[in-house]
PDB file of C-alpha atoms in Angstrom:
ATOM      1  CA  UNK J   1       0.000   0.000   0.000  1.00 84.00           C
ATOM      2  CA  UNK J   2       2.647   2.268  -0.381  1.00 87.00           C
ATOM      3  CA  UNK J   3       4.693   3.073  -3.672  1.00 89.00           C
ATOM      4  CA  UNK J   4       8.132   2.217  -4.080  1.00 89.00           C
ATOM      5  CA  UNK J   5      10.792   4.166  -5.700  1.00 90.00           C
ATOM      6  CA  UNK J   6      10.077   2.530  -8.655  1.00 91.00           C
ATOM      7  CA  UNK J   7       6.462   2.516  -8.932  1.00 90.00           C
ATOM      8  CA  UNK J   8       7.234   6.753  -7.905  1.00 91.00           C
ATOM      9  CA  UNK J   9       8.470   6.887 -11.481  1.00 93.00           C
ATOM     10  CA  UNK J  10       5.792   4.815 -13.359  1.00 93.00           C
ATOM     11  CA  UNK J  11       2.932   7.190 -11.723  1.00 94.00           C
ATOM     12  CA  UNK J  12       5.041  10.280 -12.632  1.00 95.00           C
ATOM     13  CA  UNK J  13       4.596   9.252 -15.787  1.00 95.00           C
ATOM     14  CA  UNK J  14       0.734   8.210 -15.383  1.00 95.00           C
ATOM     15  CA  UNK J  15       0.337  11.834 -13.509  1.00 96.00           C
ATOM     16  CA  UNK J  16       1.783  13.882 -16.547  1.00 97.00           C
ATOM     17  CA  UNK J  17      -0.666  11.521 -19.309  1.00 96.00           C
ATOM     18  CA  UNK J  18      -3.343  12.298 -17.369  1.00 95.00           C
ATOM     19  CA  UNK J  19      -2.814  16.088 -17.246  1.00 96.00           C
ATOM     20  CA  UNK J  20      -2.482  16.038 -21.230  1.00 96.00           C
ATOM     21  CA  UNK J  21      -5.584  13.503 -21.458  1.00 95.00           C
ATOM     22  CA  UNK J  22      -7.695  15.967 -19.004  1.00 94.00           C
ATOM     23  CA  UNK J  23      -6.743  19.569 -21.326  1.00 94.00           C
ATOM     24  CA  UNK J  24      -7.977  17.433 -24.447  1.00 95.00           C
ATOM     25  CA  UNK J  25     -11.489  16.394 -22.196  1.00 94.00           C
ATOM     26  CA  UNK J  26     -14.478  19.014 -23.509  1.00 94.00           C
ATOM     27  CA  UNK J  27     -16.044  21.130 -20.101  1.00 90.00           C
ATOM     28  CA  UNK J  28     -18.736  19.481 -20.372  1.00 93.00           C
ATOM     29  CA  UNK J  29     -17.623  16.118 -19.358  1.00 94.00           C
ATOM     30  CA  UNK J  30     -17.866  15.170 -15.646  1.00 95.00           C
ATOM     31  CA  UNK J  31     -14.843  12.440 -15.898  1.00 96.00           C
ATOM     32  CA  UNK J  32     -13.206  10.552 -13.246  1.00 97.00           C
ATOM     33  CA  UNK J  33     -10.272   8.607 -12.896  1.00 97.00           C
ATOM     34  CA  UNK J  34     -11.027   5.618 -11.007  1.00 98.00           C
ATOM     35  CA  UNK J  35      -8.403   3.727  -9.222  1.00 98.00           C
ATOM     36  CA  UNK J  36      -9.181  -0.232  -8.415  1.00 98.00           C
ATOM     37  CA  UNK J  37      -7.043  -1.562  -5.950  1.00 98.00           C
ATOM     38  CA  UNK J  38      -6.983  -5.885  -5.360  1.00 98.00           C
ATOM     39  CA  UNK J  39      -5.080  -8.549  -3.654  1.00 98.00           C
ATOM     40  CA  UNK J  40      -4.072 -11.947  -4.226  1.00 97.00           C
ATOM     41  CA  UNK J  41      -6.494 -14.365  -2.489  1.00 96.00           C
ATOM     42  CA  UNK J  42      -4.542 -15.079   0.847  1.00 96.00           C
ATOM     43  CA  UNK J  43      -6.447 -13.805   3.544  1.00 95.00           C
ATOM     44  CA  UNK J  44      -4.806 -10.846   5.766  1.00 95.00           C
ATOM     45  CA  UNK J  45      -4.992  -9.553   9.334  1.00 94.00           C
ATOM     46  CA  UNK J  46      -3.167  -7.633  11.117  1.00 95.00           C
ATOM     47  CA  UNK J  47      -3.902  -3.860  12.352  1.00 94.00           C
ATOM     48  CA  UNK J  48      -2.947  -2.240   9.660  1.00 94.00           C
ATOM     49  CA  UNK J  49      -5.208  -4.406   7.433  1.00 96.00           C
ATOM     50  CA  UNK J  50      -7.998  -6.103   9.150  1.00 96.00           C
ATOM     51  CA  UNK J  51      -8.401  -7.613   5.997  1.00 97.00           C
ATOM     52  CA  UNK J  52      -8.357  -7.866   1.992  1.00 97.00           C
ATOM     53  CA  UNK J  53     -10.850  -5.359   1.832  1.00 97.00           C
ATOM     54  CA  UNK J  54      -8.791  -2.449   3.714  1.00 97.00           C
ATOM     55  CA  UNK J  55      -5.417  -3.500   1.790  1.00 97.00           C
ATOM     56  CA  UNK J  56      -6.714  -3.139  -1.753  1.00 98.00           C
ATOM     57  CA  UNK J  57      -8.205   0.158  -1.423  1.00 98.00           C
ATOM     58  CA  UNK J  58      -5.015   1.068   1.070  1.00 97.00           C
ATOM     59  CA  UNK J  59      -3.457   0.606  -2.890  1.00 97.00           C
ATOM     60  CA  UNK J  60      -5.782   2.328  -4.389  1.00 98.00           C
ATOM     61  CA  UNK J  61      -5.479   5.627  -2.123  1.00 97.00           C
ATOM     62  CA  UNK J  62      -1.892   4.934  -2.291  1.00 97.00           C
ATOM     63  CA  UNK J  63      -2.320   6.132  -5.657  1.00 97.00           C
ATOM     64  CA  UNK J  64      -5.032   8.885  -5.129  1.00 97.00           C
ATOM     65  CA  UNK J  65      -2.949  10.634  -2.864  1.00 97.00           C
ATOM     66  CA  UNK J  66      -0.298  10.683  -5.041  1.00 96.00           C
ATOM     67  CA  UNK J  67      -2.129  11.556  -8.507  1.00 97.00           C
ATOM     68  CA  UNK J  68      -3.275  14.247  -6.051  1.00 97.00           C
ATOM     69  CA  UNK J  69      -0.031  15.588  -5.241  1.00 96.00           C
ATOM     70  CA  UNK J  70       1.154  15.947  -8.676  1.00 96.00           C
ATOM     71  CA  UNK J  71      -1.734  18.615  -9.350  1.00 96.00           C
ATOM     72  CA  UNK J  72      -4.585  15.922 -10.866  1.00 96.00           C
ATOM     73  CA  UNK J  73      -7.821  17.395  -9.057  1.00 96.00           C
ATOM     74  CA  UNK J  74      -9.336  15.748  -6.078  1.00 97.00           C
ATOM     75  CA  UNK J  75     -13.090  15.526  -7.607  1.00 96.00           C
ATOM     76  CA  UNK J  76     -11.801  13.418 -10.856  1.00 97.00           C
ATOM     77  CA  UNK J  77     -10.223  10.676  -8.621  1.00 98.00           C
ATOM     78  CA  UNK J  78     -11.975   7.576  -6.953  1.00 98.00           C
ATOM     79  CA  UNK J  79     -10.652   4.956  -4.870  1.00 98.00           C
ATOM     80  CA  UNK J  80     -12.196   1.830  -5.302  1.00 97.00           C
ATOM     81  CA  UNK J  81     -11.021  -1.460  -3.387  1.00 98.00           C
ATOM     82  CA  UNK J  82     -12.027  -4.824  -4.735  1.00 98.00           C
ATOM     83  CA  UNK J  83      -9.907  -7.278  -2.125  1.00 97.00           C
ATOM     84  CA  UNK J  84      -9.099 -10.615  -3.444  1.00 97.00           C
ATOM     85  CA  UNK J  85     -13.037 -10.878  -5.466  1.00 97.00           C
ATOM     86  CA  UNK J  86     -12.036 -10.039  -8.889  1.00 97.00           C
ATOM     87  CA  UNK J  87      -9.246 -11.970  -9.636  1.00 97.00           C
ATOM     88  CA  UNK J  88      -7.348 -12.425 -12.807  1.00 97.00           C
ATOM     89  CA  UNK J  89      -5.948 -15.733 -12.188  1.00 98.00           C
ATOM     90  CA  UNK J  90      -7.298 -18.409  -9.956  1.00 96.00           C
ATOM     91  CA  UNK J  91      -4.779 -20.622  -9.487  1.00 97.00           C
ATOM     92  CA  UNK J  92      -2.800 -21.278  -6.345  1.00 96.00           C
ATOM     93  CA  UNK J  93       0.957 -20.291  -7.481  1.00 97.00           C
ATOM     94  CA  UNK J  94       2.642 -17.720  -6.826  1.00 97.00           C
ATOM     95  CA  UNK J  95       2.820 -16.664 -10.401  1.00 97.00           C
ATOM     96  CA  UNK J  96      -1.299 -16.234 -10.115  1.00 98.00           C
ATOM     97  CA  UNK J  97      -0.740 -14.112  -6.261  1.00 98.00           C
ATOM     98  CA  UNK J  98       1.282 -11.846  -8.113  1.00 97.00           C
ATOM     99  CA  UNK J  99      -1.407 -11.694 -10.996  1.00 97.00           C
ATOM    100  CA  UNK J 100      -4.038 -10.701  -9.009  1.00 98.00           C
ATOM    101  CA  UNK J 101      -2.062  -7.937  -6.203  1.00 96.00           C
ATOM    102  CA  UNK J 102      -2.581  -5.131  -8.789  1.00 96.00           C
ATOM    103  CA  UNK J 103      -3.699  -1.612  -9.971  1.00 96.00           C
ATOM    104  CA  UNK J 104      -6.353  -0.691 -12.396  1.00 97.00           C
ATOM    105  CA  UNK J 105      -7.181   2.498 -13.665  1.00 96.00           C
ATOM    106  CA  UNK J 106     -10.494   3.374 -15.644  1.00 97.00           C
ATOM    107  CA  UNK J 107     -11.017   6.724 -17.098  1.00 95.00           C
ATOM    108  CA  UNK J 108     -14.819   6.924 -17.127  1.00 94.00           C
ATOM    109  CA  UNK J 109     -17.764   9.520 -16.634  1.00 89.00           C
ATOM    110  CA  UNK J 110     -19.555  10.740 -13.449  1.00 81.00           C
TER     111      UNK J 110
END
């Protein structure tokens, strides 16, 4: 739930496409950037994260917070966390846990 040095670097990157993406949006629009945070299926629980739930969108406001601090506004961000329920890979390797612990962005309408 919190962003490396390299994942820093990636979301620079992310923060200055959505900046040119958002000047190109018409006014009229009411767009968000919605951030989906998920884990692997292992369950969690400690006091930091009770459980799956709380860690994926920890993730996704990991990223909020930073989009935020680069300048993207606060009203076209959303944190959404989906725990371990939308998985991409349902096997039990460690291959497929890596799979599934991940971010997904959706630029969509309000």
């Amino acid at each position: 739930a919190e962003l490396g040095p390299t994942a820093q670097v990636s979301m620079d990157k992310l923060a200055e496409t959505v900046k040119l993406v958002a000047a190109e949006i018409p006014s009229s629009l009411d767009w968000v950037l919605r951030i989906d945070g998920h884990t692997d299926r292992r369950p969690i629980s400690n006091a930091r994260f009770p459980s799956n739930w709380e860690l994926s969108t920890a993730r996704a406001l990991a990223i909020v917070k930073f989009l935020r601090g680069q300048g993207i506004p606060p009203q076209r961000l959303a944190a959404t966390g989906y725990g371990e329920f939308h998985a991409l890979d349902a096997r039990n390797t460690e291959e497929a846990y890596a799979r599934n612990r991940r971010i997904e962005l959706k630029l969509t309408s309000r």
